[in-house]
Short mmCIF file of C-alpha atoms in Angstrom, two decimals:
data_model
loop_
_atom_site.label_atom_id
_atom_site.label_comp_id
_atom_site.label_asym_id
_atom_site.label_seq_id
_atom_site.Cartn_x
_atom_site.Cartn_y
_atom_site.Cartn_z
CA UNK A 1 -17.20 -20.84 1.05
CA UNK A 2 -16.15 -17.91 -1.48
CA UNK A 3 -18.68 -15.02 -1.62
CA UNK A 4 -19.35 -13.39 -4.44
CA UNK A 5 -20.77 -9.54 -4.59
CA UNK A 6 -22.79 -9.11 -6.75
CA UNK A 7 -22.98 -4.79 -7.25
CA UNK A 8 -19.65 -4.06 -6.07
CA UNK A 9 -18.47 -3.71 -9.51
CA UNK A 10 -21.02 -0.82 -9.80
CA UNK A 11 -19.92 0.45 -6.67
CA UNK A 12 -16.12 0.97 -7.89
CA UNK A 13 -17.55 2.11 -10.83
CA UNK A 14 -19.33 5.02 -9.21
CA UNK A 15 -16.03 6.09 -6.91
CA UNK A 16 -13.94 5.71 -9.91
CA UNK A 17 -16.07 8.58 -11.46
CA UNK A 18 -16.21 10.51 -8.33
CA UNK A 19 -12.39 10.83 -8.13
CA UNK A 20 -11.96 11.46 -11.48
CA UNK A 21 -14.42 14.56 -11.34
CA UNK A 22 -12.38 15.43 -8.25
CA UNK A 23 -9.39 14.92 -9.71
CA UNK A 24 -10.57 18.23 -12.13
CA UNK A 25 -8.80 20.16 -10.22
CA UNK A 26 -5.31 20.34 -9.14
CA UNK A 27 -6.87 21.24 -5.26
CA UNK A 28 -9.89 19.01 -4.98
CA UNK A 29 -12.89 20.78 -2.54
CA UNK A 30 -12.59 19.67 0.29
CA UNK A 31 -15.81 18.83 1.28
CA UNK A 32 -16.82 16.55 -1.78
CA UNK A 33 -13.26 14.75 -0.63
CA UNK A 34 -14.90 13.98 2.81
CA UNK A 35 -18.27 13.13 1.33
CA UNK A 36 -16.18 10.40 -1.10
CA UNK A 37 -13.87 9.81 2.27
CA UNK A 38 -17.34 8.63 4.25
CA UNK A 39 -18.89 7.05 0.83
CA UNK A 40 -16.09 4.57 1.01
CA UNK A 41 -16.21 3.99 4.50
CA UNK A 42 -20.27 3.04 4.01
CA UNK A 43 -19.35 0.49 1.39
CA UNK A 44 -16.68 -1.34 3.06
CA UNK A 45 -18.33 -1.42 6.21
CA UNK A 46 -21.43 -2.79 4.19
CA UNK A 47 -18.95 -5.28 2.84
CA UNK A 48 -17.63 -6.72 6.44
CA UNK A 49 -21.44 -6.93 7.81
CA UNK A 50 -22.16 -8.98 5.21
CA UNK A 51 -19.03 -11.26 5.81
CA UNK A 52 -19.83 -11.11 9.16
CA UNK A 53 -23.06 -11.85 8.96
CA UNK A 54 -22.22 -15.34 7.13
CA UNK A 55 -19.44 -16.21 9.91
CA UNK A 56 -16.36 -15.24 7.32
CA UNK A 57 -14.59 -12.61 6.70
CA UNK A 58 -13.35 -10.63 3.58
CA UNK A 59 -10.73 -13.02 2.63
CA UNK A 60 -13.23 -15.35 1.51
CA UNK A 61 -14.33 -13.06 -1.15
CA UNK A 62 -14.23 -14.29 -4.32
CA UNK A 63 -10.87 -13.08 -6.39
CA UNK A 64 -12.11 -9.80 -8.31
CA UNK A 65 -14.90 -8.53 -4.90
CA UNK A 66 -11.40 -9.24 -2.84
CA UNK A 67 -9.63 -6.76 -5.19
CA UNK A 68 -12.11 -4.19 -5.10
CA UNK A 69 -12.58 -4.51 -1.18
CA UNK A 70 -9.05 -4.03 -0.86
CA UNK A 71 -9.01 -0.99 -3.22
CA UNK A 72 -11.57 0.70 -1.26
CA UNK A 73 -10.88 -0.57 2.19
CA UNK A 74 -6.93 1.25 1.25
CA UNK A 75 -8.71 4.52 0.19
CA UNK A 76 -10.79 4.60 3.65
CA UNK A 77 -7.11 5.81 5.00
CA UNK A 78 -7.35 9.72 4.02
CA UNK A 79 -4.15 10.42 3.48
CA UNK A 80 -4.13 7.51 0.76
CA UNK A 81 -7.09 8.86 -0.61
CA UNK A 82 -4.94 12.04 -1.33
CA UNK A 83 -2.55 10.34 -2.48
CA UNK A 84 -4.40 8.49 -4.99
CA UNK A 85 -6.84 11.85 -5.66
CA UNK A 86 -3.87 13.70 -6.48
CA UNK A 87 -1.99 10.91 -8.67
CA UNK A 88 -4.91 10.68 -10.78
CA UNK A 89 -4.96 14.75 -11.73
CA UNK A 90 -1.27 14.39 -12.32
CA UNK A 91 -1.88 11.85 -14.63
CA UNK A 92 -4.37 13.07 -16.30
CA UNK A 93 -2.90 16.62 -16.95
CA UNK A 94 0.32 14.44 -18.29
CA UNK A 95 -1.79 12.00 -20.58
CA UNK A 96 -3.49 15.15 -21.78
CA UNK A 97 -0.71 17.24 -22.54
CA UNK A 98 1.10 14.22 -24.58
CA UNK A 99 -1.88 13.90 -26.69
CA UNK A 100 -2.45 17.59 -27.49
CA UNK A 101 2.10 17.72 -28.15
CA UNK A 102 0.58 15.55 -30.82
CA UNK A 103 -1.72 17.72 -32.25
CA UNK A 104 -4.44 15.42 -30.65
CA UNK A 105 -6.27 17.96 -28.66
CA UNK A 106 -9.53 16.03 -29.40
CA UNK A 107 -8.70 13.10 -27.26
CA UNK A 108 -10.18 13.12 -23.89
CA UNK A 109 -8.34 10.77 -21.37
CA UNK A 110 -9.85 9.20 -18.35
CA UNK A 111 -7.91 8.22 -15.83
CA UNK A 112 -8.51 5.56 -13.61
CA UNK A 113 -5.84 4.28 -10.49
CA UNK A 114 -6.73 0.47 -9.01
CA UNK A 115 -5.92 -2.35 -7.61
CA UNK A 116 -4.66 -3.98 -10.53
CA UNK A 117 -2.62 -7.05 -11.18
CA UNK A 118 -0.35 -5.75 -13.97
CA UNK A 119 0.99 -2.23 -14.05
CA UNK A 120 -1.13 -0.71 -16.27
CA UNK A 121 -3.75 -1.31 -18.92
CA UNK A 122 -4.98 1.24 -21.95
CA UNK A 123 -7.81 1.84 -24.49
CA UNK A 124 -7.20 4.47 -27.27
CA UNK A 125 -9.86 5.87 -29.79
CA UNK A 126 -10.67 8.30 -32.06
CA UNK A 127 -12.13 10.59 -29.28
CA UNK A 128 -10.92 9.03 -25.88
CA UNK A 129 -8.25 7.22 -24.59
CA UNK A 130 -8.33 5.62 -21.38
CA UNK A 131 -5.62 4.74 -19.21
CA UNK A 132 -5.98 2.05 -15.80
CA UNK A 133 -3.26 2.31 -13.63
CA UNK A 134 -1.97 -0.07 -10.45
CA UNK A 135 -2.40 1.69 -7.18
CA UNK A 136 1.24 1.04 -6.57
CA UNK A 137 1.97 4.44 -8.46
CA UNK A 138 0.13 6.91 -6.43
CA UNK A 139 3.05 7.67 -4.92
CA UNK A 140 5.85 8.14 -8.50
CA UNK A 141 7.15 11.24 -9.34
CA UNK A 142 6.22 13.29 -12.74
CA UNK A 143 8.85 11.77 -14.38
CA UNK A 144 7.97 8.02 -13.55
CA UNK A 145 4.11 8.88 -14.91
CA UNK A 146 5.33 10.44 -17.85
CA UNK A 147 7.38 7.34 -19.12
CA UNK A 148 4.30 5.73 -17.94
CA UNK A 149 2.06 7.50 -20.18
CA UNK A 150 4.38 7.31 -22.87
CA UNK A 151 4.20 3.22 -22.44
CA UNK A 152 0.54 3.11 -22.17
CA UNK A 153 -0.36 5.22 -24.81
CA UNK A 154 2.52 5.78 -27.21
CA UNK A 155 4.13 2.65 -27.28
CA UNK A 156 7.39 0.98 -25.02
CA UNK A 157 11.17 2.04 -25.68
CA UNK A 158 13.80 0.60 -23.59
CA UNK A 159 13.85 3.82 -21.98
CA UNK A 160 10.10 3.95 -20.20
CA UNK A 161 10.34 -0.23 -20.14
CA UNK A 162 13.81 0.65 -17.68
CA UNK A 163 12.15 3.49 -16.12
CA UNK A 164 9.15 1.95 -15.16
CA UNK A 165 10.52 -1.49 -13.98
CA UNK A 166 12.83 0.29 -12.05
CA UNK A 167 9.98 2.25 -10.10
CA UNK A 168 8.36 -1.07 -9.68
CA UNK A 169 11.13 -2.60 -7.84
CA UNK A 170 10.93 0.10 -5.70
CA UNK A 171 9.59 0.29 -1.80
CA UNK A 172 7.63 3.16 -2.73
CA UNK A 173 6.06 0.41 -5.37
CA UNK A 174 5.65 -2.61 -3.31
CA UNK A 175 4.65 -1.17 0.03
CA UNK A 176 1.49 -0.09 -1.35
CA UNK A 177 1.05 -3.38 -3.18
CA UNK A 178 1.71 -5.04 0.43
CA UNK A 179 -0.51 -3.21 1.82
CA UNK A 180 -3.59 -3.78 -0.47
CA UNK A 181 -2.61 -7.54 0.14
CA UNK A 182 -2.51 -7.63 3.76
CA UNK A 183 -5.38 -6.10 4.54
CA UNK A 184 -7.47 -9.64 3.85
CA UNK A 185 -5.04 -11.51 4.65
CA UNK A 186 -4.45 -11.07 8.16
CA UNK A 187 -8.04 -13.18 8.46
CA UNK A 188 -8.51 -13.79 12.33
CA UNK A 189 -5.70 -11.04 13.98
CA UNK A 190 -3.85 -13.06 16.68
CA UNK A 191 -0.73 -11.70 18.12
CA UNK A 192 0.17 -15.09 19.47
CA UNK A 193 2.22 -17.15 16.38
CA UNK A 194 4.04 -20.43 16.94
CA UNK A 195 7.15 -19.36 18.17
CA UNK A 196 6.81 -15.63 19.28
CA UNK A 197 4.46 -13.83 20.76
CA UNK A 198 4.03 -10.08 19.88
CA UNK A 199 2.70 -8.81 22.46
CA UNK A 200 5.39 -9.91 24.12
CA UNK A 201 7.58 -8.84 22.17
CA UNK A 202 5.80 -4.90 21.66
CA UNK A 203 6.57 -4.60 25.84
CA UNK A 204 10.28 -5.22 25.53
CA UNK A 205 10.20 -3.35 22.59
CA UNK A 206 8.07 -0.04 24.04
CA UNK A 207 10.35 -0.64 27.21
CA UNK A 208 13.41 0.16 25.48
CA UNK A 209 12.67 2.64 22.63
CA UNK A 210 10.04 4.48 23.61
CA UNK A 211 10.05 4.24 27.56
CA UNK A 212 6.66 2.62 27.66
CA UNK A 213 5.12 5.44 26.62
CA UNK A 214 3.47 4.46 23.01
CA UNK A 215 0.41 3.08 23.10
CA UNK A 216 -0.03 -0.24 22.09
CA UNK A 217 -1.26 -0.75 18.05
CA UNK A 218 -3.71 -3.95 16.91
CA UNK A 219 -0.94 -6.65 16.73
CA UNK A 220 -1.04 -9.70 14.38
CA UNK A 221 0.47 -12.06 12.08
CA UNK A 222 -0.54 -12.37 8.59
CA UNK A 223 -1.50 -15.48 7.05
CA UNK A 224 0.97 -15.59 4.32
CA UNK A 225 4.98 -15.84 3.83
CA UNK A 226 6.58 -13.27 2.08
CA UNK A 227 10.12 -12.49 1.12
CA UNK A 228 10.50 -8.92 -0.26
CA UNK A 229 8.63 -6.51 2.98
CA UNK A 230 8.23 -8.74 6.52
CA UNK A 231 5.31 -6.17 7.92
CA UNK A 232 3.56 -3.57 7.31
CA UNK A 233 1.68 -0.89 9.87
CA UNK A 234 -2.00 0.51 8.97
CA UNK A 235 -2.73 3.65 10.16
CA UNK A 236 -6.38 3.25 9.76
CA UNK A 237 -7.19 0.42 11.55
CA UNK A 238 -4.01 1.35 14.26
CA UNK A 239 -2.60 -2.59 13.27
CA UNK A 240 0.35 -4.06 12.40
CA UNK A 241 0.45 -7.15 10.72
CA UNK A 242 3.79 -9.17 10.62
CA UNK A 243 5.02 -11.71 7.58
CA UNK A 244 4.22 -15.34 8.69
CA UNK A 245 7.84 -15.55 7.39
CA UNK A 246 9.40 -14.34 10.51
CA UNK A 247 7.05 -16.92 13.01
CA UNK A 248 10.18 -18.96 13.24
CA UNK A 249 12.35 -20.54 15.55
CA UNK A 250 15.70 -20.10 12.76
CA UNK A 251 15.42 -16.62 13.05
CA UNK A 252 16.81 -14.76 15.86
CA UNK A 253 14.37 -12.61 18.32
CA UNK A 254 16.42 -9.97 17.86
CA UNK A 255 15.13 -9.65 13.77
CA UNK A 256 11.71 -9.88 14.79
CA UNK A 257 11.59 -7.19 17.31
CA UNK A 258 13.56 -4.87 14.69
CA UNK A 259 11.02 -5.51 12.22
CA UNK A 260 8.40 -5.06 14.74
CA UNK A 261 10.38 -1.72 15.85
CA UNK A 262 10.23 -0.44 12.65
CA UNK A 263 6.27 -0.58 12.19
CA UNK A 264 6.08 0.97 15.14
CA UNK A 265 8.53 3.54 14.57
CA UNK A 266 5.73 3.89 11.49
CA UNK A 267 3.27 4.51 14.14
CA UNK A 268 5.40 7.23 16.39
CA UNK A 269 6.14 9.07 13.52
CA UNK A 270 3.37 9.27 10.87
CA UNK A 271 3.01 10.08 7.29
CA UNK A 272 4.09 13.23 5.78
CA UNK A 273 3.17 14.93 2.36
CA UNK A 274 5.96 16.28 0.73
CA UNK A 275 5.57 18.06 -2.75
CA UNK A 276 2.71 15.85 -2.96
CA UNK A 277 4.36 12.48 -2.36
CA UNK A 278 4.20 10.23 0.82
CA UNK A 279 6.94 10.03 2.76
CA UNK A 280 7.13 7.35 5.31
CA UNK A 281 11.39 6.83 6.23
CA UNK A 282 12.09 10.12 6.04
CA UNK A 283 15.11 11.22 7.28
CA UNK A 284 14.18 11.42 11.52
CA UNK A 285 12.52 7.68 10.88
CA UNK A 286 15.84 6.32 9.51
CA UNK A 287 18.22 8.21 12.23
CA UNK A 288 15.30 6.50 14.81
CA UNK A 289 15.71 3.21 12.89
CA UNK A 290 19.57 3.01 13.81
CA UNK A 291 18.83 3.53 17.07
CA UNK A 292 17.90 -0.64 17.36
CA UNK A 293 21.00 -1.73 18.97
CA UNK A 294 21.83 -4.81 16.62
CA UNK A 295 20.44 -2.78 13.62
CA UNK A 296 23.31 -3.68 11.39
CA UNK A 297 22.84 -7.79 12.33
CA UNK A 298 19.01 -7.40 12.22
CA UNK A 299 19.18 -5.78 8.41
CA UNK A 300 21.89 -8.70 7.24
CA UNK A 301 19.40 -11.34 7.98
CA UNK A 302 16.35 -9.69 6.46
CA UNK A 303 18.58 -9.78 3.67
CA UNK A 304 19.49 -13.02 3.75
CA UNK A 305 16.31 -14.60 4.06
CA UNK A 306 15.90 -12.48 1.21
CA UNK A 307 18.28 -13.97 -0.61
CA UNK A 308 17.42 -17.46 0.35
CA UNK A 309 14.15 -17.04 -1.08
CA UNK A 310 14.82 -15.77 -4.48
CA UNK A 311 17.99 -18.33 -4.87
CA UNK A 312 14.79 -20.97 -4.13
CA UNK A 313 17.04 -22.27 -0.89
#
């Protein structure tokens, strides 16, 4: 049974606005950040009672409430919600300042930063211009949302077509867009898959990385295969969720507790902000990282099952 919500359009609506007013400023108030932070916490625990309350969860939302759930259920994590906060001024002071290089000081832009299927989706008029943007770009440099803006707005060259794809192939790109996709899809959170069991797998794993000192996360495996990111660890609910992909007896232990290492490796040693962009691998994760001791076999056969899938083997 697919449920449908009937005001949660409204509700977007009404954070959309709120983060654009906050988004005013280049240092949004703090306090109107935690009253949005709480807003959206309210909503999408609103959103699971009702789920709950009909013996389903969010994955059996209908298509466009799934979206938005997943939109807002990504901005409960605060740091995201910075992210995304701070994304939207930048692109906002950008879109503005290409209009009025144009002698178009007239047109006001609103921005607006969502889950959205396509990168990006625009409206221009005499007196506004408005400009939707996937979520996947919260995290692009100046230069990637000015080619952006420059598509949107002004019109593709091979330049900002190159520029943008490029961006879009990155992991900066498609971790977010995994994210926002795994958090419905891991429906009922078991640890315990066909073939390996990852709780299991987390003791050896805590044994001999972290000498059994980090405390255990929400384990589970998704529902769905993919073929491009095998996991992916969420701060704000403490989980990791690992690609149905790897719940196989072809592939080697060994590549499932490195993937599972490096979500937890996620977990031990957080998210930092640096000149306003989220950094996840930074330099002490990826010296950590080669610390798996068959890290160079382990990274060969991600790659290969990579490979396998895009050559349709």
């Amino acid at each position: 049974m697919m449920i449908g919500l009937k005001n949660i359009k409204a509700q977007q609506r009404a954070v959309l606005q709120k983060i654009f007013d906050l988004a005013s400023n280049p240092t949004p108030n703090a306090a109107r950040m935690q009253e949005l932070l709480q807003a959206l916490m309210r909503i999408v625990t609103a959103i699971e009672k009702i789920c709950s309350n009909q013996q389903t969860t969010p994955a059996n939302l209908t298509s466009s409430s799934r979206q938005i759930y997943s939109w807002m259920k990504f901005l409960t994590d605060e740091r995201n919600l910075q992210l995304h906060v701070q994304a939207t001024y930048r692109l906002q002071h950008i879109a503005q300042q290409a209009f009025s290089a144009r002698g178009q000081d007239s047109v006001k832009v609103i921005v607006e930063i969502t889950n959205l299927a396509g990168l990006y989706r625009s409206k221009i008029g005499e007196y506004f211009a408005t400009l939707i943007v996937s979520e996947g770009f919260i995290n692009a440099p100046d230069e990637v949302l000015q080619v952006l803006v420059q598509a949107a707005l002004f019109g593709n060259s091979r330049n900002t077509t190159r520029a943008m794809k490029d961006f879009a192939s990155s992991e900066e790109y498609s971790e977010i867009l995994m994210e926002l996709d795994l958090i419905v899809e891991a429906i009922a959170e078991t640890s315990t898959g066909k073939h390996y069991n990852l709780d299991k797998l987390f003791d050896k794993v805590n044994e001999e990385y972290f000498a059994a000192k980090l405390v255990k996360p929400r384990l589970t495996w998704s529902k769905i295969h993919t073929y491009r990111k095998f996991a992916h660890y969420e701060p704000a609910r403490d989980r990791v969720v690992m690609s149905l992909t790897l719940d196989d007896d072809r592939i080697p232990e060994f590549v499932v507790e490195f993937v599972l290492y490096h979500e937890l490796l996620h977990k031990y040693h957080g998210t930092k902000l640096v000149n306003g962009r989220r950094m996840v691998h930074t330099s002490e994760f990826r010296t950590s990282e080669r610390k798996f001791r068959l890290y160079k076999e382990a990274e060969e056969w991600l790659k290969q099952i990579s490979s396998f899938h895009k050559s349709g083997i």
